[in-house]
Amino acid sequence: MANTGASGKLRAIPLGGLGEFGMNMMLFEYGEDIVVVDCGVMFPEPELLGVDIVIPDLAYIRDRRDHVRAILLTHGHEDHIGALPYVLEEIDAPVYGTAFTLALVRARLEEHGMAESADLREMKPSAPFAVGPFGVEFIHLTHSIIDSGALALTTPVGIVIHSGDFKFDPTPTDGRTSDLHTLAEYGRRGVLALFSDSTNVERPGMTPSERGVRERFAEIMAEARGRVVISCFSTSLHRMQIVADLAHEHHRRLCFIGRSMHRNSEIALQMGRLRVPAGLLAAPEDLGQLAREHAVLVVAGSQGEPMSAMARIAVDSHRWVTVEPGDEVVISARVIPGNEKAIFRMMDHLYRRGAHVHYADGSTPPVHVSGHGSLEELRLMLNLLRPKYFVPIHGEYRQLARHKEVAEEGSAVSGKTFLLESGDVLELDSVGAWLGEQIPVGHVYIDTGSLEEVGEMILKERRRISEDGIVVPILAINKQSGHLEVPPEIVARGFIALEEAPDLMESAREVVLKTLEKSKLEEVGDWGVAKDKIRSALRKHFDQELGKRPMILPVVLEV
Ligand SMILES: [Zn+2]
Ligand SMILES: [Zn+2]
């Protein structure tokens, strides 16, 4: 590869997460050495049919696979670690993360059969180490997941801080507060550039502590006549701990429901990061024997994901759990844009079953608090670090733009603020900072059922089927004579109600018959040709009659 960046300058290259929600991934390149910060996924828009996750285009690191010295993970959320299995397929580099992050990573890699081959190395606060020309220090900061933090990279041109996702929570449930001292210490030594989380720049003030939900959960648990069912992200250990503590106080047994919830609670229990008194936990299969007022459930699926435990409980198709009148259901999560319909539909079902549903509707005390710092916390980060250059990260374009304004209103940034999007390259040396040549970036669509990349063509086809449906003409052709044994049958799905258009199907059958009649015997004998002719004749027919273009898939049965 020709252009690997001249030595003497540092290049910051966001492959994702700037100007878009999720898919956070940033490279720092000095000479020929690269470190990767985070490898996240994005969850797809509903129109990406059958696509489960979106990852960044990895072409840039694929071309420089031998230059990647390390992958550094700020924390264990999917939008920071989800693309790791796909990245490790391309490059072979050690992965650094904190204990809990690595535990989640290990579980994820196991699903991909990659846990054995990966080189996972634990990273601890206040324990700097070197990778290539970079010195790396992990700085613990609070967030909605435990063991999260910022990264300080000491590079040959100066110190660069990547904030990860953070808030400054004064009372986290694990007692581990943000390490403001180390941030301030770096600020005193002089920071060349700060890359800081912009997610909540639109919110004034400070984000409430993770403990903020405790009061409301306690109220609900004290008053509920039946079960209390709390749905949150399966990485929300703060919240799981709060529910465990309250369950104990309110004499309710605690049960974790859903695959990811079960797995993550097991991991956290084993690591001693979730503290649950003996005898408190109940197995899902034992719930039937427990009085409803003696149980509290923590359930995966707060976004209404169709196959999740919460969605299945809502439609009464879960193996162990039902919801009944007198039960209280808490959706303890924000509505991620794009998930509104799925979540509200799930709530409707829960209400229909007679449950009462609490969700983040703005009422206080809240059932959910954000994991990202609000405006004053973002200002505090700027003021502690007082960087020469500032780059807002993790946010849609308007959030990055707002964060830039915030930085420019204050006096913390002595040099310049850069508004970058994924693919923009910032180059820095000891003299200045400037925009380099852009690199190609993009989205890669993954179908997790098959773990395969889904091409644009396939998406186009899926979109067409979803709009105009599918028509399958079935022909039983005699192998010897090449003639139809029985009249062609036509099956249609998502196209038009057959009762409404009996004539249409009849005429379609005639089109098929005429096409076969006009064909030479060899053509009919060659199924490929026969299918093509039928497909184009029917396409023309439906287009003329209805102006519709369903997908047409002729099937030939040799009899
Ligand atoms: Zn994030
Ligand atoms: Zn996060």
Coordinates of C-alpha atoms and ligand atoms in Angstrom, one line a residue:
M1 CA 0.0 0.0 0.0
A2 CA 1.6 3.2 -1.1
N3 CA 0.1 5.9 1.1
T4 CA 0.6 4.9 4.7
G5 CA 0.9 8.4 6.0
A6 CA 4.2 10.3 6.3
S7 CA 6.1 10.0 9.6
G8 CA 6.2 13.0 11.8
K9 CA 2.4 13.5 11.9
L10 CA -0.5 11.9 13.7
R11 CA -3.6 11.0 11.7
A12 CA -7.0 10.6 13.4
I13 CA -9.3 8.7 11.1
P14 CA -13.0 8.1 12.1
L15 CA -14.4 5.0 10.3
G16 CA -17.8 5.5 11.9
G17 CA -19.7 7.3 14.7
L18 CA -19.2 10.9 13.6
G19 CA -22.4 12.4 12.0
E20 CA -24.3 9.1 12.6
F21 CA -25.7 7.2 15.6
G22 CA -23.6 4.2 16.6
M23 CA -20.8 2.3 14.8
N24 CA -18.1 4.0 16.7
M25 CA -14.6 3.3 15.4
M26 CA -11.6 5.6 15.2
L27 CA -8.1 5.0 14.1
F28 CA -5.0 6.8 15.2
E29 CA -2.1 6.4 12.8
Y30 CA 1.5 7.6 13.3
G31 CA 4.0 6.7 10.5
E32 CA 3.0 3.1 9.7
D33 CA 1.6 2.3 13.1
I34 CA -2.2 2.2 13.8
V35 CA -4.2 1.8 17.0
V36 CA -8.0 1.3 16.7
V37 CA -10.3 2.7 19.3
D38 CA -13.6 0.8 19.5
C39 CA -15.2 -1.4 16.8
G40 CA -19.0 -0.7 17.1
V41 CA -22.1 -1.6 15.2
M42 CA -25.1 0.4 14.2
F43 CA -28.6 -1.0 14.3
P44 CA -30.3 -0.7 10.9
E45 CA -33.2 1.4 9.7
P46 CA -36.3 -0.7 9.2
E47 CA -36.1 -0.4 5.4
L48 CA -32.9 -2.5 5.4
L49 CA -34.9 -5.7 5.3
G50 CA -33.3 -8.7 6.9
V51 CA -30.2 -6.7 7.9
D52 CA -29.5 -7.2 11.6
I53 CA -26.5 -5.0 12.1
V54 CA -24.4 -2.5 10.2
I55 CA -20.6 -2.2 10.6
P56 CA -18.1 0.3 9.1
D57 CA -16.4 -0.4 5.8
L58 CA -13.1 -1.9 6.9
A59 CA -11.2 -1.3 3.6
Y60 CA -8.8 1.1 5.2
I61 CA -7.5 -1.2 7.8
R62 CA -7.8 -4.3 5.6
D63 CA -5.2 -2.6 3.3
R64 CA -3.0 -1.9 6.3
R65 CA -3.6 -5.1 8.3
D66 CA 0.1 -5.5 9.2
H67 CA 0.2 -2.0 10.7
V68 CA -2.5 -2.4 13.3
R69 CA -0.7 -2.7 16.7
A70 CA -3.8 -2.8 19.0
I71 CA -7.5 -2.5 19.3
L72 CA -8.4 -0.5 22.4
L73 CA -12.0 -0.8 23.7
T74 CA -13.4 2.0 25.8
H75 CA -16.4 -0.1 27.1
G76 CA -18.7 -3.0 26.3
H77 CA -21.7 -1.4 24.6
E78 CA -22.6 -2.9 21.2
D79 CA -22.0 0.4 19.4
H80 CA -18.3 0.1 20.6
I81 CA -17.6 -3.7 20.5
G82 CA -20.2 -5.2 18.2
A83 CA -18.1 -5.2 15.0
L84 CA -15.1 -6.8 16.7
P85 CA -15.7 -10.3 15.3
Y86 CA -15.7 -8.9 11.8
V87 CA -12.7 -6.7 12.4
L88 CA -10.7 -9.7 13.9
E89 CA -11.5 -11.6 10.7
E90 CA -9.5 -9.0 8.8
I91 CA -6.7 -8.2 11.1
D92 CA -4.7 -10.0 13.8
A93 CA -4.0 -7.6 16.7
P94 CA -4.2 -7.7 20.4
V95 CA -7.5 -6.5 21.9
Y96 CA -7.3 -4.4 25.1
G97 CA -10.3 -3.8 27.4
T98 CA -11.2 -3.7 31.0
A99 CA -12.2 -6.9 32.8
F100 CA -16.0 -6.5 32.2
T101 CA -15.6 -5.3 28.6
L102 CA -13.4 -8.3 27.8
A103 CA -15.9 -10.7 29.5
L104 CA -18.6 -9.4 27.1
V105 CA -16.2 -9.6 24.2
R106 CA -15.2 -13.2 25.0
A107 CA -18.9 -14.2 25.1
R108 CA -19.5 -12.5 21.8
L109 CA -16.4 -14.1 20.2
E110 CA -17.5 -17.5 21.4
E111 CA -20.7 -17.1 19.4
H112 CA -18.5 -16.7 16.4
G113 CA -16.1 -19.5 17.3
M114 CA -13.3 -17.0 17.6
A115 CA -12.6 -16.9 21.4
E116 CA -9.7 -19.3 21.2
S117 CA -7.7 -17.4 18.6
A118 CA -8.2 -13.9 19.9
D119 CA -5.5 -12.2 22.0
L120 CA -7.4 -10.4 24.7
R121 CA -5.4 -8.3 27.2
E122 CA -6.9 -6.7 30.3
M123 CA -6.4 -2.9 30.7
K124 CA -6.5 -1.4 34.2
P125 CA -6.8 2.2 35.3
S126 CA -3.6 3.9 36.2
A127 CA -1.5 1.2 34.5
P128 CA 0.0 2.7 31.3
F129 CA 1.4 0.5 28.7
A130 CA 3.0 0.9 25.2
V131 CA 1.8 -0.2 21.8
G132 CA 4.1 0.7 19.0
P133 CA 4.9 4.4 19.2
F134 CA 1.9 5.1 21.5
G135 CA 1.7 5.2 25.2
V136 CA -1.8 4.2 26.4
E137 CA -3.5 4.8 29.7
F138 CA -7.1 3.9 30.5
I139 CA -8.9 6.4 32.7
H140 CA -12.0 5.2 34.5
L141 CA -15.2 7.3 33.9
T142 CA -18.8 6.5 34.8
H143 CA -21.4 5.5 32.1
S144 CA -24.5 3.3 32.1
I145 CA -22.2 0.3 31.8
I146 CA -19.5 -0.5 34.4
D147 CA -15.7 -0.6 33.6
S148 CA -16.0 2.2 31.1
G149 CA -13.6 5.0 30.4
A150 CA -11.5 7.3 28.4
L151 CA -8.1 6.6 26.7
A152 CA -5.1 8.9 26.9
L153 CA -2.7 8.2 24.0
T154 CA 0.8 9.7 24.4
T155 CA 2.0 10.0 20.8
P156 CA 5.3 11.4 19.5
V157 CA 3.4 14.7 18.6
G158 CA 1.6 15.1 21.9
I159 CA -1.2 13.7 24.1
V160 CA -4.5 12.8 22.7
I161 CA -7.6 12.0 24.8
H162 CA -10.5 9.9 23.5
S163 CA -13.4 10.3 26.0
G164 CA -15.3 7.1 25.2
D165 CA -18.9 7.5 26.4
F166 CA -19.2 9.1 29.8
K167 CA -21.1 11.0 32.4
F168 CA -19.8 12.3 35.7
D169 CA -22.0 10.2 38.1
P170 CA -21.2 11.2 41.7
T171 CA -22.9 8.1 43.1
P172 CA -22.5 5.1 40.8
T173 CA -23.9 1.9 42.2
D174 CA -20.4 0.2 42.3
G175 CA -18.9 3.2 44.1
R176 CA -16.3 3.7 41.4
T177 CA -16.5 7.4 40.5
S178 CA -14.9 9.1 37.5
D179 CA -11.2 9.7 37.8
L180 CA -11.3 13.4 37.5
H181 CA -7.8 13.7 39.0
T182 CA -6.1 11.9 36.2
L183 CA -8.1 13.9 33.6
A184 CA -6.9 17.1 35.4
E185 CA -3.4 15.8 35.6
Y186 CA -3.3 15.3 31.8
G187 CA -4.8 18.8 31.4
R188 CA -2.0 20.2 33.5
R189 CA 0.6 18.4 31.4
G190 CA -1.0 19.8 28.2
V191 CA -3.3 18.0 25.8
L192 CA -2.8 18.3 22.1
A193 CA -6.3 17.1 21.1
L194 CA -9.5 16.0 22.8
F195 CA -12.1 13.8 21.1
S196 CA -15.3 14.0 23.3
D197 CA -18.7 12.3 23.4
S198 CA -21.5 14.6 22.0
T199 CA -24.6 12.4 22.5
N200 CA -26.3 14.6 25.1
V201 CA -25.1 18.1 24.2
E202 CA -28.7 19.2 23.6
R203 CA -29.6 18.6 27.3
P204 CA -28.9 21.4 29.8
G205 CA -27.5 20.8 33.2
M206 CA -26.1 17.5 34.5
T207 CA -27.4 14.0 33.8
P208 CA -28.9 12.3 37.0
S209 CA -26.9 9.6 38.7
E210 CA -27.6 5.9 37.8
R211 CA -29.1 5.8 41.3
G212 CA -31.8 8.1 40.0
V213 CA -34.1 5.3 39.1
R214 CA -34.0 3.7 42.6
E215 CA -36.7 5.8 44.1
R216 CA -39.3 5.0 41.4
F217 CA -38.4 1.3 41.3
A218 CA -38.9 1.2 45.1
E219 CA -42.3 2.9 44.8
I220 CA -43.4 0.5 42.2
M221 CA -42.1 -2.6 44.1
A222 CA -43.8 -1.5 47.3
E223 CA -47.2 -0.9 45.7
A224 CA -47.4 -3.6 43.1
R225 CA -50.1 -6.2 43.8
G226 CA -48.6 -8.6 41.3
R227 CA -45.3 -9.2 39.6
V228 CA -42.8 -6.4 38.9
V229 CA -41.3 -6.8 35.4
I230 CA -38.4 -4.5 34.6
S231 CA -37.0 -4.4 31.1
C232 CA -33.6 -2.7 30.5
F233 CA -30.4 -3.2 28.4
S234 CA -28.7 -6.5 29.4
T235 CA -25.5 -4.5 30.0
S236 CA -27.1 -2.2 32.6
L237 CA -25.4 -3.6 35.6
H238 CA -26.1 -0.5 37.7
R239 CA -29.7 -1.1 37.1
M240 CA -29.6 -4.8 37.7
Q241 CA -27.8 -4.1 41.0
I242 CA -30.5 -1.6 42.1
V243 CA -33.2 -4.1 41.3
A244 CA -31.4 -6.9 43.2
D245 CA -31.0 -4.7 46.3
L246 CA -34.7 -3.6 46.2
A247 CA -35.9 -7.2 45.6
H248 CA -34.1 -8.2 48.8
E249 CA -35.7 -5.3 50.7
H250 CA -39.1 -5.9 49.4
H251 CA -39.0 -9.7 49.9
R252 CA -39.3 -10.6 46.2
R253 CA -37.3 -13.3 44.5
L254 CA -35.2 -12.0 41.5
C255 CA -35.2 -13.7 38.1
F256 CA -33.3 -12.7 35.0
I257 CA -35.1 -13.5 31.8
G258 CA -33.7 -13.5 28.2
R259 CA -30.6 -15.0 26.8
S260 CA -28.3 -11.9 27.0
M261 CA -29.7 -10.9 30.4
H262 CA -29.1 -14.4 31.7
R263 CA -25.6 -14.5 30.2
N264 CA -24.5 -11.1 31.4
S265 CA -25.8 -11.5 34.9
E266 CA -23.9 -14.8 35.1
I267 CA -20.7 -13.1 34.0
A268 CA -21.2 -10.3 36.5
L269 CA -22.0 -12.6 39.4
Q270 CA -18.9 -14.7 38.6
M271 CA -16.7 -11.6 38.5
G272 CA -18.2 -10.3 41.8
R273 CA -19.6 -7.2 40.0
L274 CA -23.2 -8.1 40.8
R275 CA -23.9 -8.7 44.4
V276 CA -26.9 -10.8 45.2
P277 CA -27.7 -12.4 48.6
A278 CA -27.9 -16.2 48.7
G279 CA -31.4 -17.5 48.0
L280 CA -32.6 -14.3 46.2
L281 CA -32.3 -15.6 42.6
A282 CA -35.0 -17.7 41.2
A283 CA -34.8 -19.8 38.0
P284 CA -37.3 -19.0 35.2
E285 CA -38.8 -22.4 35.4
D286 CA -39.6 -22.0 39.1
L287 CA -41.6 -18.8 38.6
G288 CA -44.8 -20.7 38.3
Q289 CA -44.5 -21.8 42.0
L290 CA -43.9 -18.3 43.3
A291 CA -46.8 -16.0 44.3
R292 CA -46.9 -13.1 41.9
E293 CA -46.3 -10.5 44.6
H294 CA -43.1 -12.3 45.5
A295 CA -41.3 -12.0 42.2
V296 CA -39.4 -9.3 40.4
L297 CA -38.1 -10.0 36.9
V298 CA -35.4 -8.3 34.9
V299 CA -36.1 -8.9 31.3
A300 CA -34.1 -8.3 28.0
G301 CA -35.8 -6.6 25.1
S302 CA -36.5 -3.0 26.1
Q303 CA -36.5 -1.9 22.5
G304 CA -39.3 -4.3 21.5
E305 CA -36.9 -6.5 19.4
P306 CA -39.3 -9.0 17.9
M307 CA -37.5 -12.2 19.2
S308 CA -36.7 -10.7 22.6
A309 CA -38.0 -12.1 25.9
M310 CA -40.0 -8.9 26.6
A311 CA -41.7 -8.9 23.2
R312 CA -42.6 -12.5 23.6
I313 CA -44.0 -12.0 27.1
A314 CA -46.1 -9.1 25.7
V315 CA -47.8 -11.4 23.2
D316 CA -48.1 -14.3 25.7
S317 CA -45.7 -16.6 23.9
H318 CA -42.9 -16.9 26.4
R319 CA -42.2 -20.3 27.8
W320 CA -42.1 -19.4 31.5
V321 CA -43.4 -15.9 32.0
T322 CA -46.9 -14.4 31.7
V323 CA -48.2 -11.0 32.5
E324 CA -51.6 -10.5 34.2
P325 CA -53.8 -7.8 35.7
G326 CA -52.0 -6.4 38.9
D327 CA -48.6 -6.8 37.3
E328 CA -46.4 -3.7 36.9
V329 CA -44.1 -3.5 33.8
V330 CA -41.3 -1.0 33.6
I331 CA -39.6 -0.2 30.4
S332 CA -36.4 1.3 31.8
A333 CA -34.7 2.5 28.7
R334 CA -34.9 5.3 26.2
V335 CA -36.7 4.8 22.9
I336 CA -33.9 4.6 20.4
P337 CA -35.1 6.4 17.3
G338 CA -36.4 3.9 14.8
N339 CA -37.7 1.6 17.5
E340 CA -40.8 3.7 18.4
K341 CA -43.3 1.5 16.6
A342 CA -42.0 -1.8 18.0
I343 CA -41.9 -0.4 21.6
F344 CA -45.3 1.2 21.5
R345 CA -46.8 -1.9 20.0
M346 CA -45.3 -4.0 22.8
M347 CA -46.7 -1.6 25.4
D348 CA -50.2 -1.9 23.8
H349 CA -50.0 -5.7 24.1
L350 CA -48.9 -5.4 27.8
Y351 CA -51.8 -3.1 28.6
R352 CA -54.2 -5.5 26.8
R353 CA -53.0 -8.3 29.2
G354 CA -54.1 -6.0 32.0
A355 CA -50.6 -4.9 33.2
H356 CA -49.8 -1.3 34.0
V357 CA -46.8 0.0 32.1
H358 CA -44.2 2.6 33.3
Y359 CA -41.9 4.1 30.7
A360 CA -39.7 7.1 30.2
D361 CA -42.6 9.6 29.6
G362 CA -40.9 12.5 31.4
S363 CA -42.5 11.7 34.8
T364 CA -40.4 11.9 37.9
P365 CA -38.8 10.2 39.7
P366 CA -37.6 8.7 36.4
V367 CA -37.7 5.0 35.3
H368 CA -34.6 5.7 33.2
V369 CA -31.6 8.0 33.2
S370 CA -29.2 8.5 30.4
G371 CA -25.6 7.2 30.5
H372 CA -24.3 10.2 28.7
G373 CA -23.2 13.5 30.2
S374 CA -25.3 16.6 29.6
L375 CA -24.0 20.1 28.7
E376 CA -22.4 21.0 32.0
E377 CA -20.5 17.7 32.1
L378 CA -19.3 18.2 28.6
R379 CA -18.1 21.7 29.6
L380 CA -16.3 20.2 32.6
M381 CA -14.5 17.7 30.4
L382 CA -13.3 20.5 28.2
N383 CA -12.2 22.6 31.2
L384 CA -10.3 19.7 32.9
L385 CA -8.4 18.9 29.8
R386 CA -8.0 22.4 28.2
P387 CA -6.9 20.9 24.8
K388 CA -5.2 22.7 22.0
Y389 CA -7.5 21.1 19.4
F390 CA -11.0 19.7 20.0
V391 CA -13.1 17.3 17.9
P392 CA -16.7 16.4 18.9
I393 CA -17.4 12.7 18.4
H394 CA -20.3 10.2 19.0
G395 CA -23.3 12.0 17.6
E396 CA -25.3 13.0 14.7
Y397 CA -24.2 16.0 12.7
R398 CA -26.3 18.6 14.6
Q399 CA -25.0 17.3 18.0
L400 CA -21.4 17.5 16.8
A401 CA -22.1 21.1 15.5
R402 CA -23.7 22.0 18.9
H403 CA -20.7 20.6 20.8
K404 CA -18.4 22.6 18.5
E405 CA -20.3 25.8 19.4
V406 CA -20.1 24.9 23.1
A407 CA -16.3 24.5 22.9
E408 CA -16.0 27.8 21.0
E409 CA -18.1 29.7 23.5
G410 CA -15.8 28.7 26.3
S411 CA -12.1 29.4 26.7
A412 CA -10.9 25.8 27.2
V413 CA -9.7 25.2 23.7
S414 CA -6.6 27.2 22.9
G415 CA -6.3 26.3 19.2
K416 CA -9.1 25.2 16.9
T417 CA -12.2 23.0 16.9
F418 CA -12.7 20.6 14.0
L419 CA -16.1 19.3 12.9
L420 CA -15.3 15.9 11.3
E421 CA -17.6 13.3 9.9
S422 CA -16.7 9.6 9.3
G423 CA -14.1 9.5 6.6
D424 CA -12.6 12.9 7.3
V425 CA -9.0 12.8 8.4
L426 CA -7.4 15.1 10.9
E427 CA -3.7 15.5 10.7
L428 CA -1.7 16.9 13.6
D429 CA 2.0 17.6 14.3
S430 CA 3.8 19.6 16.9
V431 CA 3.1 22.8 14.9
G432 CA -0.5 22.6 13.8
A433 CA -3.6 20.6 12.8
W434 CA -5.3 20.5 9.5
L435 CA -7.7 18.3 7.4
G436 CA -6.0 15.7 5.3
E437 CA -7.4 13.9 2.3
Q438 CA -10.6 12.0 3.0
I439 CA -10.7 8.2 3.0
P440 CA -13.5 6.1 1.6
V441 CA -15.9 5.0 4.3
G442 CA -19.3 3.3 4.2
H443 CA -21.7 0.8 5.7
V444 CA -21.5 -2.9 5.5
Y445 CA -24.8 -4.8 6.1
I446 CA -24.7 -8.0 8.1
D447 CA -27.4 -10.7 8.3
T448 CA -26.6 -12.3 11.7
G449 CA -28.7 -15.3 10.8
S450 CA -26.2 -16.3 8.2
L451 CA -23.4 -14.0 9.5
E452 CA -23.0 -13.0 5.9
E453 CA -22.6 -9.7 4.3
V454 CA -25.8 -8.6 2.5
G455 CA -25.2 -7.0 -0.9
E456 CA -27.0 -4.0 -2.3
M457 CA -28.6 -6.3 -4.9
I458 CA -30.2 -8.5 -2.3
L459 CA -31.5 -5.5 -0.4
K460 CA -33.0 -4.2 -3.6
E461 CA -34.7 -7.5 -4.2
R462 CA -36.0 -7.6 -0.6
R463 CA -37.4 -4.1 -1.0
R464 CA -39.1 -5.1 -4.2
I465 CA -40.7 -8.1 -2.6
S466 CA -41.9 -6.1 0.3
E467 CA -43.5 -3.5 -2.0
D468 CA -45.0 -5.5 -4.9
G469 CA -45.0 -9.1 -3.5
I470 CA -44.0 -12.3 -5.1
V471 CA -45.6 -14.5 -7.8
V472 CA -44.7 -18.1 -8.3
P473 CA -46.0 -19.9 -11.4
I474 CA -45.7 -23.6 -11.0
L475 CA -45.5 -25.8 -14.1
A476 CA -45.6 -29.5 -14.1
I477 CA -43.9 -30.5 -17.4
N478 CA -43.7 -34.0 -18.8
K479 CA -40.1 -34.9 -19.1
Q480 CA -40.6 -36.9 -22.3
S481 CA -43.1 -34.9 -24.2
G482 CA -42.2 -31.5 -22.9
H483 CA -45.9 -30.7 -22.5
L484 CA -47.7 -29.5 -19.5
E485 CA -49.3 -32.3 -17.5
V486 CA -51.8 -30.1 -15.7
P487 CA -52.7 -26.5 -16.1
P488 CA -50.2 -24.1 -14.6
E489 CA -50.8 -23.1 -11.0
I490 CA -50.0 -19.6 -9.8
V491 CA -49.2 -18.8 -6.2
A492 CA -48.9 -15.2 -5.1
R493 CA -47.9 -13.6 -1.8
G494 CA -48.1 -9.9 -0.8
F495 CA -49.1 -9.1 -4.4
I496 CA -52.9 -8.9 -4.7
A497 CA -55.8 -10.7 -2.9
L498 CA -56.7 -13.5 -5.3
E499 CA -60.4 -13.2 -4.4
E500 CA -60.3 -9.6 -5.5
A501 CA -58.8 -10.5 -8.8
P502 CA -59.8 -14.0 -10.0
D503 CA -59.7 -12.8 -13.6
L504 CA -56.2 -11.6 -13.2
M505 CA -54.9 -15.0 -12.2
E506 CA -56.9 -16.6 -14.9
S507 CA -55.4 -14.3 -17.5
A508 CA -51.9 -14.9 -16.0
R509 CA -52.4 -18.6 -16.5
E510 CA -53.3 -18.0 -20.1
V511 CA -50.2 -15.9 -20.5
V512 CA -48.1 -18.8 -19.2
L513 CA -49.9 -21.2 -21.5
K514 CA -49.5 -19.0 -24.6
T515 CA -45.9 -18.5 -23.9
L516 CA -45.3 -22.2 -23.7
E517 CA -47.3 -22.8 -26.9
K518 CA -45.3 -20.3 -28.8
S519 CA -42.0 -21.8 -27.6
K520 CA -40.1 -24.4 -29.4
L521 CA -39.9 -27.8 -27.8
E522 CA -36.2 -27.5 -27.1
E523 CA -36.9 -24.2 -25.3
V524 CA -39.4 -25.8 -23.1
G525 CA -37.1 -28.7 -22.5
D526 CA -34.4 -26.2 -21.3
W527 CA -36.0 -25.1 -18.1
G528 CA -33.8 -22.0 -17.9
V529 CA -35.1 -20.6 -21.1
A530 CA -38.7 -21.5 -20.4
K531 CA -38.5 -19.8 -17.0
D532 CA -37.0 -16.7 -18.5
K533 CA -39.7 -16.4 -21.2
I534 CA -42.5 -16.9 -18.6
R535 CA -41.0 -14.4 -16.3
S536 CA -40.8 -11.7 -18.9
A537 CA -44.3 -12.4 -20.3
L538 CA -45.8 -12.3 -16.8
R539 CA -43.9 -9.2 -15.9
K540 CA -45.3 -7.4 -18.9
H541 CA -48.8 -8.7 -18.1
F542 CA -48.9 -7.5 -14.5
D543 CA -47.3 -4.2 -15.4
Q544 CA -49.9 -3.5 -18.1
E545 CA -52.9 -4.7 -16.0
L546 CA -51.9 -3.3 -12.5
G547 CA -48.7 -1.2 -12.9
K548 CA -47.1 -3.6 -10.4
R549 CA -43.8 -5.3 -10.6
P550 CA -43.8 -8.3 -8.3
M551 CA -40.9 -10.6 -8.1
I552 CA -41.7 -13.6 -10.4
L553 CA -40.1 -16.9 -9.6
P554 CA -41.3 -19.7 -12.0
V555 CA -40.9 -23.2 -10.7
V556 CA -40.7 -26.2 -13.0
L557 CA -41.5 -29.7 -11.8
E558 CA -40.4 -32.5 -14.0
V559 CA -43.0 -35.3 -13.9
Ligands
ZN1 ZN -21.8 4.7 22.6
ZN2 ZN -21.9 3.5 25.7

